[in-house]
mmCIF file of C-alpha atoms and ligand atoms in Angstrom:
data_model
loop_
_atom_site.group_PDB
_atom_site.id
_atom_site.type_symbol
_atom_site.label_atom_id
_atom_site.label_comp_id
_atom_site.label_asym_id
_atom_site.label_seq_id
_atom_site.Cartn_x
_atom_site.Cartn_y
_atom_site.Cartn_z
ATOM 1 C CA MET J 1 -7.471 3.100 21.292
ATOM 2 C CA SER J 2 -11.237 3.652 21.174
ATOM 3 C CA ALA J 3 -13.077 4.174 17.888
ATOM 4 C CA THR J 4 -13.759 7.764 18.947
ATOM 5 C CA GLU J 5 -10.073 8.400 19.567
ATOM 6 C CA ASN J 6 -9.190 6.836 16.208
ATOM 7 C CA VAL J 7 -11.666 9.132 14.419
ATOM 8 C CA LYS J 8 -10.437 12.149 16.397
ATOM 9 C CA ARG J 9 -6.806 11.479 15.432
ATOM 10 C CA CYS J 10 -7.770 11.084 11.760
ATOM 11 C CA GLN J 11 -9.805 14.301 11.797
ATOM 12 C CA GLN J 12 -7.040 16.216 13.549
ATOM 13 C CA ALA J 13 -4.447 15.038 11.013
ATOM 14 C CA ALA J 14 -6.696 15.667 7.996
ATOM 15 C CA LEU J 15 -7.658 19.175 9.158
ATOM 16 C CA TRP J 16 -4.017 20.072 9.738
ATOM 17 C CA ILE J 17 -2.958 18.736 6.321
ATOM 18 C CA LYS J 18 -5.778 20.561 4.533
ATOM 19 C CA ALA J 19 -4.746 23.785 6.230
ATOM 20 C CA GLN J 20 -1.283 23.415 4.620
ATOM 21 C CA LEU J 21 -2.688 23.023 1.096
ATOM 22 C CA PRO J 22 -4.312 25.483 -1.297
ATOM 23 C CA THR J 23 -7.804 24.131 -2.145
ATOM 24 C CA GLU J 24 -6.821 23.372 -5.745
ATOM 25 C CA TRP J 25 -4.116 21.002 -4.497
ATOM 26 C CA ILE J 26 -6.451 18.751 -2.516
ATOM 27 C CA PRO J 27 -5.953 15.282 -4.069
ATOM 28 C CA THR J 28 -8.525 12.637 -4.996
ATOM 29 C CA ILE J 29 -5.816 10.017 -5.614
ATOM 30 C CA GLY J 30 -3.553 8.601 -2.914
ATOM 31 C CA ILE J 31 -0.501 6.403 -3.384
ATOM 32 C CA ILE J 32 1.233 4.453 -0.623
ATOM 33 C CA LEU J 33 4.716 3.304 -1.582
ATOM 34 C CA GLY J 34 6.507 0.170 -0.444
ATOM 35 C CA SER J 35 10.087 0.054 0.758
ATOM 36 C CA ALA J 36 12.763 1.473 -1.555
ATOM 37 C CA MET J 37 10.165 2.632 -4.094
ATOM 38 C CA GLY J 38 10.382 6.309 -3.154
ATOM 39 C CA SER J 39 11.576 7.213 -6.657
ATOM 40 C CA VAL J 40 7.913 7.353 -7.747
ATOM 41 C CA ALA J 41 7.860 10.736 -6.007
ATOM 42 C CA GLU J 42 10.727 11.950 -8.240
ATOM 43 C CA ARG J 43 8.324 11.970 -11.192
ATOM 44 C CA MET J 44 5.886 14.211 -9.385
ATOM 45 C CA ASP J 45 5.604 17.978 -9.697
ATOM 46 C CA ILE J 46 5.610 18.584 -5.978
ATOM 47 C CA CYS J 47 3.765 21.521 -4.466
ATOM 48 C CA LYS J 48 4.064 20.547 -0.807
ATOM 49 C CA THR J 49 6.041 18.044 1.270
ATOM 50 C CA LEU J 50 4.956 17.171 4.780
ATOM 51 C CA ASP J 51 6.887 15.149 7.346
ATOM 52 C CA TYR J 52 4.810 12.481 9.082
ATOM 53 C CA ARG J 53 6.265 13.543 12.410
ATOM 54 C CA ASP J 54 4.822 17.057 12.049
ATOM 55 C CA ILE J 55 1.269 15.851 11.431
ATOM 56 C CA PRO J 56 -0.752 15.849 14.664
ATOM 57 C CA GLY J 57 -2.482 12.526 15.344
ATOM 58 C CA PHE J 58 -0.538 10.708 12.628
ATOM 59 C CA LEU J 59 1.814 7.725 13.007
ATOM 60 C CA VAL J 60 5.625 7.888 12.949
ATOM 61 C CA THR J 61 7.623 5.576 10.681
ATOM 62 C CA THR J 62 10.348 3.430 12.277
ATOM 63 C CA ASN J 63 11.590 1.786 9.091
ATOM 64 C CA VAL J 64 14.865 3.160 7.655
ATOM 65 C CA SER J 65 14.001 2.384 4.014
ATOM 66 C CA HIS J 66 10.809 4.476 4.296
ATOM 67 C CA ALA J 67 11.101 8.262 3.989
ATOM 68 C CA GLY J 68 8.177 9.139 6.294
ATOM 69 C CA LYS J 69 6.966 11.920 4.039
ATOM 70 C CA MET J 70 3.755 12.917 2.317
ATOM 71 C CA TYR J 71 4.108 14.602 -1.079
ATOM 72 C CA PHE J 72 1.347 16.607 -2.714
ATOM 73 C CA GLY J 73 1.481 17.558 -6.375
ATOM 74 C CA VAL J 74 0.765 16.443 -9.917
ATOM 75 C CA LEU J 75 1.686 13.022 -11.269
ATOM 76 C CA GLY J 76 0.512 11.805 -14.669
ATOM 77 C CA GLY J 77 -1.587 14.983 -14.906
ATOM 78 C CA LYS J 78 -3.553 14.163 -11.733
ATOM 79 C CA ILE J 79 -3.506 15.907 -8.374
ATOM 80 C CA THR J 80 -2.149 13.226 -6.107
ATOM 81 C CA CYS J 81 -0.820 12.544 -2.639
ATOM 82 C CA ILE J 82 2.101 10.142 -2.256
ATOM 83 C CA MET J 83 2.837 8.608 1.120
ATOM 84 C CA SER J 84 6.456 7.520 1.009
ATOM 85 C CA GLY J 85 6.751 5.351 4.062
ATOM 86 C CA ARG J 86 4.123 3.018 5.398
ATOM 87 C CA PHE J 87 3.363 1.426 8.732
ATOM 88 C CA HIS J 88 3.354 -2.261 9.613
ATOM 89 C CA HIS J 89 2.022 -4.372 12.440
ATOM 90 C CA TYR J 90 5.543 -5.724 13.079
ATOM 91 C CA GLU J 91 6.661 -2.215 14.071
ATOM 92 C CA GLY J 92 4.334 -2.492 17.034
ATOM 93 C CA TYR J 93 1.259 -0.722 15.664
ATOM 94 C CA SER J 94 -2.070 -2.361 16.366
ATOM 95 C CA TYR J 95 -4.113 -3.369 13.345
ATOM 96 C CA GLU J 96 -6.605 -0.688 14.356
ATOM 97 C CA GLU J 97 -3.959 2.077 14.405
ATOM 98 C CA LEU J 98 -2.946 0.994 10.919
ATOM 99 C CA SER J 99 -6.288 2.314 9.652
ATOM 100 C CA ILE J 100 -5.174 5.899 10.362
ATOM 101 C CA PRO J 101 -3.138 6.758 7.208
ATOM 102 C CA VAL J 102 -5.871 5.671 4.789
ATOM 103 C CA ARG J 103 -8.622 7.250 6.881
ATOM 104 C CA VAL J 104 -6.697 10.515 6.801
ATOM 105 C CA LEU J 105 -6.470 10.268 3.011
ATOM 106 C CA SER J 106 -10.199 9.583 2.895
ATOM 107 C CA LEU J 107 -10.991 12.655 5.001
ATOM 108 C CA ILE J 108 -8.790 14.817 2.780
ATOM 109 C CA GLY J 109 -10.869 13.700 -0.220
ATOM 110 C CA VAL J 110 -9.012 10.731 -1.706
ATOM 111 C CA LYS J 111 -11.317 8.346 -3.601
ATOM 112 C CA THR J 112 -8.766 6.102 -5.315
ATOM 113 C CA LEU J 113 -5.952 4.364 -3.466
ATOM 114 C CA ILE J 114 -2.910 2.867 -5.201
ATOM 115 C CA VAL J 115 -0.530 0.780 -3.088
ATOM 116 C CA THR J 116 2.793 -0.829 -3.881
ATOM 117 C CA ASN J 117 4.760 -3.351 -1.883
ATOM 118 C CA ALA J 118 7.753 -5.644 -1.980
ATOM 119 C CA ALA J 119 6.734 -9.291 -1.826
ATOM 120 C CA GLY J 120 8.156 -12.770 -2.024
ATOM 121 C CA GLY J 121 7.176 -14.799 -5.085
ATOM 122 C CA VAL J 122 5.254 -17.938 -4.104
ATOM 123 C CA ASN J 123 3.896 -18.822 -7.548
ATOM 124 C CA GLU J 124 6.575 -20.942 -9.208
ATOM 125 C CA SER J 125 6.165 -19.167 -12.536
ATOM 126 C CA TYR J 126 7.127 -15.807 -11.000
ATOM 127 C CA ARG J 127 10.618 -14.311 -11.242
ATOM 128 C CA VAL J 128 12.427 -11.628 -9.255
ATOM 129 C CA GLY J 129 11.570 -8.260 -10.814
ATOM 130 C CA ASP J 130 8.044 -9.292 -11.869
ATOM 131 C CA ILE J 131 5.240 -6.909 -10.974
ATOM 132 C CA MET J 132 1.972 -8.514 -9.857
ATOM 133 C CA VAL J 133 -1.351 -6.701 -9.948
ATOM 134 C CA ILE J 134 -3.131 -7.767 -6.765
ATOM 135 C CA SER J 135 -6.377 -9.502 -7.716
ATOM 136 C CA ASP J 136 -7.314 -10.381 -4.131
ATOM 137 C CA HIS J 137 -5.705 -11.045 -0.772
ATOM 138 C CA ILE J 138 -5.708 -13.616 2.002
ATOM 139 C CA LYS J 139 -5.356 -12.402 5.578
ATOM 140 C CA LEU J 140 -5.776 -15.240 8.039
ATOM 141 C CA MET J 141 -3.784 -13.771 10.923
ATOM 142 C CA GLY J 142 -4.315 -10.755 13.142
ATOM 143 C CA ASP J 143 -7.252 -8.492 13.833
ATOM 144 C CA SER J 144 -9.197 -6.463 11.331
ATOM 145 C CA PRO J 145 -8.255 -2.757 11.198
ATOM 146 C CA MET J 146 -11.992 -2.222 11.694
ATOM 147 C CA LEU J 147 -12.021 -4.032 15.064
ATOM 148 C CA GLY J 148 -14.138 -2.409 17.767
ATOM 149 C CA PRO J 149 -17.118 -0.059 17.595
ATOM 150 C CA ASN J 150 -17.723 0.894 13.981
ATOM 151 C CA ALA J 151 -16.566 4.332 12.837
ATOM 152 C CA GLU J 152 -19.763 5.251 10.970
ATOM 153 C CA LEU J 153 -18.063 8.335 9.562
ATOM 154 C CA PHE J 154 -16.198 6.076 7.144
ATOM 155 C CA GLY J 155 -18.439 3.122 6.417
ATOM 156 C CA SER J 156 -20.832 0.518 7.706
ATOM 157 C CA ARG J 157 -20.168 -2.229 10.229
ATOM 158 C CA PHE J 158 -20.209 -5.085 7.754
ATOM 159 C CA PHE J 159 -18.752 -4.272 4.385
ATOM 160 C CA ASP J 160 -18.291 -6.105 1.138
ATOM 161 C CA VAL J 161 -14.775 -7.028 0.032
ATOM 162 C CA SER J 162 -15.655 -9.352 -2.838
ATOM 163 C CA LYS J 163 -14.224 -6.834 -5.331
ATOM 164 C CA LEU J 164 -11.811 -5.056 -3.016
ATOM 165 C CA TYR J 165 -9.189 -4.644 -5.772
ATOM 166 C CA THR J 166 -11.247 -2.705 -8.316
ATOM 167 C CA PRO J 167 -11.581 -4.810 -11.513
ATOM 168 C CA ALA J 168 -11.613 -1.782 -13.859
ATOM 169 C CA LEU J 169 -8.366 -0.478 -12.332
ATOM 170 C CA ARG J 170 -6.721 -3.882 -12.752
ATOM 171 C CA THR J 171 -7.623 -3.863 -16.449
ATOM 172 C CA LEU J 172 -6.357 -0.298 -16.762
ATOM 173 C CA ALA J 173 -3.062 -1.338 -15.123
ATOM 174 C CA HIS J 174 -2.472 -4.125 -17.661
ATOM 175 C CA HIS J 175 -3.118 -1.692 -20.539
ATOM 176 C CA ALA J 176 -0.836 0.913 -18.969
ATOM 177 C CA ALA J 177 1.990 -1.633 -18.556
ATOM 178 C CA ALA J 178 1.604 -2.842 -22.149
ATOM 179 C CA SER J 179 1.876 0.728 -23.434
ATOM 180 C CA LEU J 180 5.180 1.442 -21.638
ATOM 181 C CA ASN J 181 8.362 1.569 -23.678
ATOM 182 C CA PRO J 182 9.654 -1.103 -23.298
ATOM 183 C CA ALA J 183 6.311 -2.844 -22.715
ATOM 184 C CA VAL J 184 5.876 -4.663 -19.411
ATOM 185 C CA THR J 185 3.703 -7.750 -18.936
ATOM 186 C CA LEU J 186 2.210 -7.784 -15.472
ATOM 187 C CA LYS J 187 1.350 -10.889 -13.480
ATOM 188 C CA GLU J 188 -1.935 -10.938 -11.619
ATOM 189 C CA GLY J 189 -2.453 -12.864 -8.412
ATOM 190 C CA VAL J 190 -3.331 -13.206 -4.758
ATOM 191 C CA TYR J 191 -1.321 -11.406 -2.058
ATOM 192 C CA PHE J 192 -0.974 -13.446 1.101
ATOM 193 C CA PHE J 193 -0.438 -11.426 4.268
ATOM 194 C CA MET J 194 1.982 -12.625 6.958
ATOM 195 C CA GLY J 195 2.726 -10.529 10.030
ATOM 196 C CA GLY J 196 6.536 -10.795 10.043
ATOM 197 C CA PRO J 197 9.045 -9.388 10.834
ATOM 198 C CA GLN J 198 10.637 -12.805 10.316
ATOM 199 C CA PHE J 199 10.410 -14.085 6.773
ATOM 200 C CA GLU J 200 8.329 -17.224 6.408
ATOM 201 C CA THR J 201 9.486 -20.792 6.889
ATOM 202 C CA PRO J 202 9.605 -23.056 3.820
ATOM 203 C CA ALA J 203 6.681 -25.035 5.315
ATOM 204 C CA GLU J 204 4.621 -21.835 5.613
ATOM 205 C CA ILE J 205 5.364 -21.027 1.984
ATOM 206 C CA ARG J 206 4.221 -24.495 0.864
ATOM 207 C CA ALA J 207 1.016 -23.971 2.884
ATOM 208 C CA ILE J 208 0.499 -20.494 1.397
ATOM 209 C CA ARG J 209 0.853 -21.929 -2.122
ATOM 210 C CA LEU J 210 -1.708 -24.653 -1.331
ATOM 211 C CA LEU J 211 -4.079 -22.021 0.045
ATOM 212 C CA GLY J 212 -3.911 -19.962 -3.144
ATOM 213 C CA GLY J 213 -1.294 -17.289 -2.455
ATOM 214 C CA ASP J 214 0.876 -16.115 -5.362
ATOM 215 C CA ALA J 215 2.986 -13.601 -3.428
ATOM 216 C CA VAL J 216 3.633 -13.066 0.276
ATOM 217 C CA GLY J 217 4.251 -9.864 2.196
ATOM 218 C CA MET J 218 3.932 -8.060 5.514
ATOM 219 C CA SER J 219 1.927 -4.985 4.582
ATOM 220 C CA THR J 220 -0.875 -3.562 2.461
ATOM 221 C CA VAL J 221 -3.951 -5.489 3.651
ATOM 222 C CA THR J 222 -4.761 -3.167 6.556
ATOM 223 C CA GLU J 223 -4.607 -0.242 4.135
ATOM 224 C CA THR J 224 -6.738 -1.843 1.446
ATOM 225 C CA LEU J 225 -9.322 -3.081 3.959
ATOM 226 C CA THR J 226 -9.556 0.431 5.406
ATOM 227 C CA ALA J 227 -9.962 1.803 1.882
ATOM 228 C CA ALA J 228 -12.732 -0.714 1.149
ATOM 229 C CA HIS J 229 -14.520 0.253 4.366
ATOM 230 C CA ALA J 230 -14.379 3.886 3.229
ATOM 231 C CA SER J 231 -15.686 2.923 -0.259
ATOM 232 C CA MET J 232 -12.487 3.814 -2.126
ATOM 233 C CA ASP J 233 -11.383 2.238 -5.383
ATOM 234 C CA VAL J 234 -8.194 0.255 -4.869
ATOM 235 C CA LEU J 235 -5.282 -0.804 -7.064
ATOM 236 C CA GLY J 236 -2.317 -2.761 -5.679
ATOM 237 C CA PHE J 237 1.038 -3.760 -7.140
ATOM 238 C CA SER J 238 3.453 -6.272 -5.609
ATOM 239 C CA LEU J 239 7.018 -6.165 -6.789
ATOM 240 C CA ILE J 240 8.538 -9.640 -6.525
ATOM 241 C CA THR J 241 11.844 -8.883 -4.799
ATOM 242 C CA ASN J 242 12.793 -12.479 -3.992
ATOM 243 C CA MET J 243 11.508 -15.972 -4.377
ATOM 244 C CA ALA J 244 9.812 -16.974 -1.122
ATOM 245 C CA ALA J 245 11.525 -19.052 1.565
ATOM 246 C CA GLY J 246 12.668 -22.523 0.548
ATOM 247 C CA MET J 247 12.151 -21.987 -3.176
ATOM 248 C CA LEU J 248 15.844 -21.345 -3.806
ATOM 249 C CA ASP J 249 18.671 -22.773 -1.756
ATOM 250 C CA GLN J 250 19.636 -19.457 -0.191
ATOM 251 C CA PRO J 251 18.648 -17.470 2.895
ATOM 252 C CA LEU J 252 16.363 -14.432 2.526
ATOM 253 C CA SER J 253 17.583 -10.998 3.484
ATOM 254 C CA ASP J 254 16.300 -7.486 3.739
ATOM 255 C CA GLU J 255 19.264 -6.468 1.591
ATOM 256 C CA GLU J 256 18.134 -8.706 -1.278
ATOM 257 C CA VAL J 257 14.659 -7.165 -1.050
ATOM 258 C CA GLY J 258 16.098 -3.630 -1.111
ATOM 259 C CA VAL J 259 18.380 -4.329 -4.101
ATOM 260 C CA ALA J 260 15.509 -5.794 -6.163
ATOM 261 C CA ALA J 261 13.132 -2.991 -5.150
ATOM 262 C CA ARG J 262 15.623 -0.316 -6.159
ATOM 263 C CA ALA J 263 16.375 -2.094 -9.451
ATOM 264 C CA ALA J 264 12.669 -2.124 -10.369
ATOM 265 C CA SER J 265 11.748 1.270 -8.977
ATOM 266 C CA GLY J 266 12.140 2.952 -12.396
ATOM 267 C CA THR J 267 9.655 0.553 -13.993
ATOM 268 C CA MET J 268 7.261 0.844 -11.059
ATOM 269 C CA SER J 269 7.408 4.654 -11.262
ATOM 270 C CA ALA J 270 6.779 4.678 -15.020
ATOM 271 C CA LEU J 271 3.891 2.249 -14.551
ATOM 272 C CA ILE J 272 2.219 4.318 -11.849
ATOM 273 C CA GLU J 273 2.605 7.515 -13.848
ATOM 274 C CA LYS J 274 1.029 5.800 -16.870
ATOM 275 C CA VAL J 275 -1.835 4.454 -14.742
ATOM 276 C CA LEU J 276 -2.559 7.989 -13.520
ATOM 277 C CA GLN J 277 -2.426 9.362 -17.063
ATOM 278 C CA ASN J 278 -5.045 6.809 -18.096
ATOM 279 C CA LEU J 279 -7.313 7.282 -15.060
HETATM 280 N N1 HPA Z 1 8.078 -12.544 2.686
HETATM 281 C C1 HPA Z 1 7.403 -11.552 3.318
HETATM 282 N N2 HPA Z 1 7.537 -10.275 3.014
HETATM 283 C C2 HPA Z 1 8.368 -9.956 2.011
HETATM 284 C C3 HPA Z 1 9.093 -10.929 1.313
HETATM 285 C C4 HPA Z 1 8.944 -12.295 1.669
HETATM 286 O O1 HPA Z 1 9.551 -13.219 1.095
HETATM 287 N N3 HPA Z 1 9.836 -10.263 0.394
HETATM 288 C C5 HPA Z 1 9.555 -8.949 0.525
HETATM 289 N N4 HPA Z 1 8.665 -8.751 1.505
#
């Protein structure tokens, strides 16, 4: 896909979405939810639901635990868009195509992006059910979503990612979690991207720990890099759904991830709502 075609698809999708929404419902906050965390949308006062498959130029979700819907409405008193269902490289999308959802949000008017994901705990002090605020990420494999001629419409060729995960939002997240009832203490650490769809080998996990990863997952970084390119503020939460490969004497499964994600979805929803209230 050429840069021009990428921009055209984003513009087509954004124009179509905006045409479905009254002006006062155009959001400045976007949320992309990880697998089995769709219950965040249950807390929203929804004014409009759009199916990904109806949006011209958009991508189609292939993952059964992702709804493939975009919700527009009010959450925590803020006009927000929730994308329930995200896209991954392992589904067959190129890294460049994976820029489309966030670019569409940017063209609609979103300035702050909040992402959640399910991740394996690499840091030995983490436990299943912990929520980690992403302080930074490591992406050593795969192309950049900004590969190819630069789409000037969004940002410049070379862009700074030294504070990709907005420090003020991270602080706000810790305060929000502490003010929940019951209070939640968040971890904070580095998200290490792996392409999947296989889980990692125990040797990979040992290497990831040595390299500075605290949690490992197969998503998020293409979205947050795209957001950084488009000068958005970014906040990311990883829900630790399992201890990473080799840390416990048991095989990893998608089922285990889903069970843990569903168990924590209430806390994640309350946390996100509180973050929005405090924004
Ligand atoms: N590895 C990669 N992705 C994941 C994991 C994991 O252990 N758990 C949930 N998503």
